[in-house]
DNA sequence: TTATTTTTGCAACATTGTTGCAAAAATAAA
DNA sequence: TTTATTTTTGCAACAATGTTGCAAAAATAA
């Protein structure tokens, strides 16, 4: 869990990842560090509405994703969310093995870093690249 | 696996599920029976473009979902897909425990009825309702 | 300080989700 | 079989999100 992405300052992170230091990127990184749940593009748009265009936010997320600063989280309503990477995902080569949990009450999705992806048996002629697990239910806070 | 949804005729199914027998519903059920992979709304729209309005297709899927004829399948690109239910999901109370596989080459998603959802360890103060597993990689056909 | 490269905002368009409403179709009742 | 009732459909309309092109602005390199 001790990920530099969650600990170092946004400006330092951008330098480390060879991304230019811009207001939008700093603000978005700050948002990810500030909230302890996964963020959707819509959430960030709302959060930064008066500061940046939605296309800029869209492109920033895309860039962060490609460079391994954030990872994508599936959603059962179609709307994808994002969270800071914990492992080393530099170069956009993501290596996550944790489960995601979506609360049906508060709607928040969180990374359960301690819940590792279990083994899934797949027909032997299939080649597995990635396994995504989304658990839905009620989170600790909402019970 | 021997699900009536995959074996009985569309008209019979509609009667069984107390849904009115309409052209659109029959055609959509036929499509689900015809293809051995999960279908997206967009795919059905393309398939039935000249026959039905996209809102009707949207509502038909919603109705099938609520009545337990089809189940929702997560997708890592945000676009949700659907497949016929295999277990008894009447009343929209879905009871699935199989894994879904999305091929990164052909883009098709399939139900792996024989790959059951493994146990996932979740913090004990969390309440689990449903577990969705999406495996991506390369399917048998595409290797 | 200037030149180069990247990022941003804006316009524009595509796809999907969603609702309201009146017309059409399906089923129930007479 | 005809009429009444209920449901479904098509269409208009709007929201959210994804996506690209392009010129202006900003960041970095020279
Ligand atoms: Zn990652
Ligand atoms: Zn995560
Ligand atoms: Zn089901
Ligand atoms: Zn399935």
Coordinates of C-alpha atoms (C1' of nucleotides) and ligand atoms in Angstrom, one line a residue:
Chain A
X1 CA 0.0 0.0 0.0
X2 CA 2.8 2.5 0.6
X3 CA 2.4 3.9 -2.9
X4 CA 4.3 7.0 -3.9
X5 CA 1.2 8.0 -5.7
X6 CA -0.7 8.4 -2.5
X7 CA 2.1 10.0 -0.6
X8 CA 4.2 12.3 -2.7
X9 CA 3.0 15.7 -3.9
X10 CA 1.3 16.1 -7.3
X11 CA 4.1 18.2 -8.8
X12 CA 6.7 15.8 -7.8
X13 CA 4.7 12.9 -9.2
X14 CA 4.2 14.6 -12.5
X15 CA 8.0 15.1 -12.8
X16 CA 8.6 11.5 -11.9
X17 CA 6.2 10.3 -14.5
X18 CA 7.6 12.7 -17.1
X19 CA 4.3 14.6 -17.5
X20 CA 4.2 18.3 -17.7
X21 CA 3.2 20.2 -14.6
X22 CA -0.2 21.8 -15.4
X23 CA -2.9 23.1 -13.1
X24 CA -5.4 20.6 -14.3
X25 CA -3.2 17.6 -13.6
X26 CA -2.2 18.9 -10.2
X27 CA -5.8 19.5 -9.2
X28 CA -6.9 16.0 -10.4
X29 CA -4.1 14.3 -8.6
X30 CA -5.0 16.3 -5.5
X31 CA -8.6 15.1 -5.8
X32 CA -7.5 11.5 -6.1
X33 CA -5.4 11.9 -3.0
X34 CA -8.1 13.7 -1.1
X35 CA -10.9 11.2 -1.5
X36 CA -10.7 7.6 -0.3
X37 CA -13.0 6.3 -3.0
X38 CA -12.7 5.9 -6.7
X39 CA -13.6 8.9 -8.8
X40 CA -15.6 9.1 -12.0
X41 CA -15.1 11.6 -14.7
X42 CA -18.4 13.1 -13.8
X43 CA -17.4 13.6 -10.2
X44 CA -14.2 15.4 -11.3
X45 CA -16.1 17.5 -13.7
X46 CA -18.4 18.6 -10.9
X47 CA -15.5 19.1 -8.6
X48 CA -13.5 21.2 -11.1
X49 CA -16.3 22.5 -13.1
X50 CA -15.3 26.1 -12.9
X51 CA -11.7 25.5 -13.5
X52 CA -11.3 23.2 -16.5
X53 CA -13.1 22.0 -19.6
X54 CA -14.5 18.5 -19.4
X55 CA -12.5 17.5 -22.4
X56 CA -9.3 18.4 -20.6
X57 CA -10.4 16.3 -17.6
X58 CA -11.2 13.4 -20.0
X59 CA -7.8 13.7 -21.6
X60 CA -6.0 14.0 -18.3
X61 CA -7.6 10.8 -17.1
X62 CA -6.6 9.1 -20.3
X63 CA -3.1 10.2 -19.9
X64 CA -2.9 9.2 -16.3
X65 CA -4.3 5.8 -17.3
X66 CA -1.7 5.3 -20.0
X67 CA 1.1 6.4 -17.8
X68 CA 0.2 4.2 -14.9
X69 CA -0.9 6.8 -12.3
X70 CA -4.4 5.6 -12.1
X71 CA -6.3 2.4 -12.9
X72 CA -9.7 1.8 -14.3
X73 CA -12.5 0.3 -12.1
X74 CA -15.5 -1.5 -13.6
X75 CA -19.0 -0.5 -12.7
X76 CA -22.2 -2.4 -12.9
X77 CA -24.0 0.7 -14.2
X78 CA -21.6 1.3 -17.0
X79 CA -19.9 4.3 -15.6
X80 CA -16.2 3.7 -15.2
X81 CA -14.3 5.0 -12.2
X82 CA -10.6 5.5 -11.5
X83 CA -8.3 5.3 -8.5
X84 CA -4.6 5.8 -7.9
X85 CA -2.4 2.9 -8.7
X86 CA -0.7 1.2 -5.7
X87 CA 1.7 -1.1 -7.4
X88 CA 4.2 -0.1 -10.0
X89 CA 2.2 0.5 -13.1
X90 CA 4.6 2.8 -14.9
X91 CA 4.3 2.9 -18.6
X92 CA 0.7 2.0 -18.4
X93 CA 1.5 -1.6 -17.8
X94 CA -0.9 -2.1 -14.9
X95 CA -0.3 -4.8 -12.4
X96 CA -3.1 -4.9 -9.9
X97 CA -4.5 -7.9 -8.1
X98 CA -7.0 -6.4 -5.7
X99 CA -10.7 -6.5 -5.6
X100 CA -13.1 -3.6 -6.0
X101 CA -16.1 -3.0 -3.9
X102 CA -19.1 -0.9 -4.8
X103 CA -21.6 0.1 -2.1
X104 CA -25.2 0.0 -3.2
X105 CA -26.2 2.5 -0.6
X106 CA -23.6 5.3 -0.9
X107 CA -22.6 4.4 -4.4
X108 CA -18.9 4.7 -3.6
X109 CA -16.4 2.3 -5.0
X110 CA -13.2 1.5 -3.2
X111 CA -10.1 -0.6 -3.8
X112 CA -9.8 -3.4 -1.3
X113 CA -6.0 -3.7 -1.5
X114 CA -6.0 -6.6 0.9
X115 CA -8.5 -8.6 -0.9
X116 CA -6.5 -10.3 -3.7
X117 CA -8.0 -11.6 -6.8
X118 CA -8.7 -15.4 -6.4
X119 CA -7.8 -18.0 -8.9
X120 CA -10.4 -18.4 -11.6
X121 CA -10.6 -21.6 -13.6
X122 CA -10.9 -20.9 -17.3
X123 CA -11.1 -23.3 -20.2
X124 CA -7.5 -24.3 -21.0
X125 CA -7.6 -23.0 -24.6
X126 CA -8.3 -19.5 -23.3
X127 CA -5.5 -17.1 -22.6
X128 CA -6.0 -15.0 -19.5
X129 CA -4.7 -11.4 -19.5
X130 CA -6.5 -9.7 -16.7
X131 CA -9.1 -10.6 -14.1
X132 CA -11.5 -7.9 -12.8
X133 CA -13.5 -8.5 -9.7
X134 CA -16.3 -6.2 -8.7
X135 CA -18.1 -7.0 -5.5
X136 CA -21.2 -5.1 -4.7
X137 CA -23.1 -4.9 -1.4
X138 CA -23.0 -2.6 1.5
X139 CA -19.9 -1.0 2.8
X140 CA -18.8 -0.7 6.4
X141 CA -19.8 3.0 6.7
X142 CA -23.3 2.3 5.5
X143 CA -24.3 -0.6 7.6
Chain B
X1 CA -27.1 -25.2 -18.2
X2 CA -30.2 -26.7 -19.8
X3 CA -32.0 -23.4 -19.5
X4 CA -35.5 -23.1 -20.9
X5 CA -34.4 -19.7 -22.1
X6 CA -32.1 -21.2 -24.5
X7 CA -34.3 -24.0 -25.7
X8 CA -37.9 -22.9 -25.8
X9 CA -39.3 -20.7 -28.5
X10 CA -39.5 -17.0 -28.0
X11 CA -43.3 -16.8 -28.0
X12 CA -43.6 -19.6 -25.4
X13 CA -41.0 -17.9 -23.3
X14 CA -42.9 -14.6 -23.3
X15 CA -46.0 -16.3 -22.2
X16 CA -44.2 -18.1 -19.4
X17 CA -42.7 -14.8 -18.2
X18 CA -46.1 -13.0 -18.4
X19 CA -44.8 -10.6 -21.0
X20 CA -46.8 -9.6 -24.0
X21 CA -46.0 -11.2 -27.3
X22 CA -44.6 -8.5 -29.5
X23 CA -42.5 -8.5 -32.6
X24 CA -39.6 -6.7 -31.0
X25 CA -39.4 -9.0 -28.0
X26 CA -39.6 -12.1 -30.2
X27 CA -36.8 -10.8 -32.5
X28 CA -34.6 -9.9 -29.6
X29 CA -35.1 -13.3 -27.9
X30 CA -34.3 -14.9 -31.2
X31 CA -31.1 -12.9 -31.5
X32 CA -30.0 -14.0 -28.0
X33 CA -30.6 -17.6 -28.9
X34 CA -28.9 -17.3 -32.2
X35 CA -25.6 -15.9 -31.1
X36 CA -23.4 -17.7 -28.6
X37 CA -21.9 -14.5 -27.2
X38 CA -23.3 -11.6 -25.1
X39 CA -25.0 -8.9 -27.0
X40 CA -24.8 -5.2 -26.5
X41 CA -27.6 -2.8 -27.1
X42 CA -25.7 -1.3 -30.0
X43 CA -25.3 -4.8 -31.6
X44 CA -29.1 -5.3 -31.4
X45 CA -29.8 -1.9 -32.8
X46 CA -27.6 -2.7 -35.7
X47 CA -29.2 -6.1 -36.1
X48 CA -32.7 -4.8 -35.9
X49 CA -32.1 -1.3 -37.2
X50 CA -34.8 -1.2 -39.8
X51 CA -37.4 -2.9 -37.7
X52 CA -37.5 -1.1 -34.3
X53 CA -36.6 2.1 -32.6
X54 CA -33.6 2.1 -30.4
X55 CA -35.7 3.2 -27.4
X56 CA -37.9 0.2 -27.9
X57 CA -34.8 -2.0 -27.9
X58 CA -33.6 -0.2 -24.8
X59 CA -36.8 -0.8 -23.0
X60 CA -37.1 -4.4 -24.1
X61 CA -33.7 -5.1 -22.6
X62 CA -34.7 -3.4 -19.4
X63 CA -37.8 -5.4 -19.2
X64 CA -36.0 -8.7 -19.9
X65 CA -33.5 -7.8 -17.2
X66 CA -36.2 -7.0 -14.7
X67 CA -38.0 -10.2 -15.4
X68 CA -35.0 -12.4 -15.3
X69 CA -34.7 -13.4 -18.9
X70 CA -31.3 -11.9 -19.4
X71 CA -28.5 -10.8 -17.1
X72 CA -26.1 -7.9 -17.3
X73 CA -22.4 -8.4 -18.1
X74 CA -19.7 -5.9 -17.1
X75 CA -17.4 -4.6 -19.6
X76 CA -14.0 -2.9 -19.3
X77 CA -14.8 -0.3 -21.9
X78 CA -18.0 0.8 -20.1
X79 CA -20.4 -0.7 -22.6
X80 CA -22.6 -3.2 -20.9
X81 CA -23.7 -6.5 -22.5
X82 CA -26.4 -9.0 -21.9
X83 CA -26.9 -12.7 -22.1
X84 CA -29.7 -15.2 -21.5
X85 CA -30.0 -16.3 -17.9
X86 CA -29.3 -19.9 -17.3
X87 CA -30.5 -20.4 -13.8
X88 CA -33.8 -19.5 -12.4
X89 CA -33.9 -15.7 -12.3
X90 CA -37.6 -15.1 -12.3
X91 CA -38.8 -11.8 -11.0
X92 CA -35.5 -10.1 -11.8
X93 CA -33.9 -11.8 -8.8
X94 CA -30.8 -13.0 -10.6
X95 CA -28.7 -15.9 -9.2
X96 CA -25.7 -16.3 -11.3
X97 CA -22.4 -17.6 -10.2
X98 CA -20.4 -17.9 -13.4
X99 CA -17.5 -16.0 -14.8
X100 CA -17.5 -13.9 -17.9
X101 CA -14.8 -13.7 -20.4
X102 CA -14.0 -11.0 -22.9
X103 CA -11.7 -11.6 -25.8
X104 CA -9.4 -8.8 -26.6
X105 CA -9.1 -9.9 -30.2
X106 CA -12.6 -10.5 -31.4
X107 CA -14.2 -8.3 -28.7
X108 CA -16.8 -11.0 -27.9
X109 CA -17.9 -11.7 -24.3
X110 CA -19.1 -15.1 -23.3
X111 CA -20.6 -16.7 -20.2
X112 CA -18.3 -19.4 -18.8
X113 CA -21.0 -21.4 -17.1
X114 CA -18.6 -23.9 -15.9
X115 CA -16.2 -21.4 -14.3
X116 CA -17.9 -20.6 -11.0
X117 CA -17.2 -17.4 -9.1
X118 CA -14.5 -18.1 -6.5
X119 CA -14.7 -17.0 -2.9
X120 CA -13.5 -13.5 -2.3
X121 CA -12.4 -12.3 1.1
X122 CA -13.9 -9.0 2.0
X123 CA -13.5 -7.0 5.2
X124 CA -16.0 -8.5 7.7
X125 CA -17.9 -5.3 8.2
X126 CA -18.9 -5.3 4.5
X127 CA -22.0 -7.0 3.3
X128 CA -21.7 -8.8 0.0
X129 CA -24.6 -8.9 -2.4
X130 CA -23.1 -9.9 -5.7
X131 CA -19.7 -10.7 -7.1
X132 CA -18.9 -10.0 -10.8
X133 CA -15.9 -11.5 -12.4
X134 CA -14.8 -10.4 -15.8
X135 CA -11.7 -12.1 -17.2
X136 CA -10.2 -10.6 -20.3
X137 CA -7.7 -12.2 -22.6
X138 CA -7.8 -14.3 -25.8
X139 CA -10.6 -16.8 -26.4
X140 CA -10.2 -20.2 -27.9
X141 CA -11.3 -19.2 -31.4
X142 CA -8.8 -16.4 -31.6
X143 CA -5.7 -18.2 -30.5
Chain C
dT1 C1' 14.6 35.2 -24.6
dT2 C1' 13.3 32.6 -28.2
dA3 C1' 12.1 28.2 -30.3
dT4 C1' 9.8 23.8 -29.8
dT5 C1' 6.6 20.8 -27.9
dT6 C1' 2.6 19.8 -25.3
dT7 C1' -1.7 21.0 -23.3
dT8 C1' -5.9 23.4 -23.2
dG9 C1' -10.5 25.2 -24.5
dC10 C1' -13.9 25.2 -27.7
dA11 C1' -16.7 23.5 -31.4
dA12 C1' -18.6 19.5 -33.1
dC13 C1' -20.3 15.0 -33.5
dA14 C1' -21.3 9.9 -31.9
dT15 C1' -23.2 6.7 -28.6
dT16 C1' -25.9 5.5 -24.9
dG17 C1' -29.2 6.3 -21.2
dT18 C1' -33.6 8.2 -20.1
dT19 C1' -38.4 10.3 -19.8
dG20 C1' -43.0 11.9 -21.6
dC21 C1' -46.6 11.4 -24.5
dA22 C1' -49.9 10.1 -28.0
dA23 C1' -50.7 6.4 -31.4
dA24 C1' -50.7 1.5 -32.1
dA25 C1' -50.9 -3.1 -30.7
dA26 C1' -52.0 -6.8 -27.5
dT27 C1' -54.9 -8.7 -24.2
dA28 C1' -59.2 -8.9 -21.4
dA29 C1' -64.0 -8.3 -21.0
dA30 C1' -68.5 -8.1 -22.7
Chain D
dT1 C1' -66.7 -10.8 -32.4
dT2 C1' -66.8 -6.3 -30.8
dT3 C1' -65.5 -3.2 -27.3
dA4 C1' -62.8 -1.7 -23.3
dT5 C1' -58.5 -1.9 -20.9
dT6 C1' -53.7 -2.2 -20.5
dT7 C1' -49.3 -2.3 -22.4
dT8 C1' -46.0 -1.3 -25.9
dT9 C1' -44.1 1.4 -29.4
dG10 C1' -42.2 5.4 -32.0
dC11 C1' -40.8 9.9 -31.8
dA12 C1' -39.1 14.0 -29.8
dA13 C1' -36.2 15.6 -26.6
dC14 C1' -32.6 16.0 -23.3
dA15 C1' -28.5 14.3 -20.3
dA16 C1' -24.1 12.1 -19.8
dT17 C1' -20.0 10.4 -21.8
dG18 C1' -16.7 9.4 -25.4
dT19 C1' -14.0 11.3 -29.1
dT20 C1' -11.5 14.2 -32.6
dG21 C1' -9.6 18.5 -34.9
dC22 C1' -7.7 22.8 -34.5
dA23 C1' -5.9 27.2 -33.0
dA24 C1' -4.5 29.6 -28.8
dA25 C1' -2.1 29.2 -24.5
dA26 C1' 1.2 27.3 -21.5
dA27 C1' 5.2 24.6 -20.4
dT28 C1' 9.7 23.1 -21.3
dA29 C1' 14.0 23.0 -24.0
dA30 C1' 17.4 25.6 -26.5
Ligands
LIG1 ZN1 -2.2 0.5 -12.2
LIG2 ZN1 -8.2 -0.5 -7.4
LIG3 ZN1 -30.3 -14.0 -14.4
LIG4 ZN1 -23.4 -14.8 -18.0

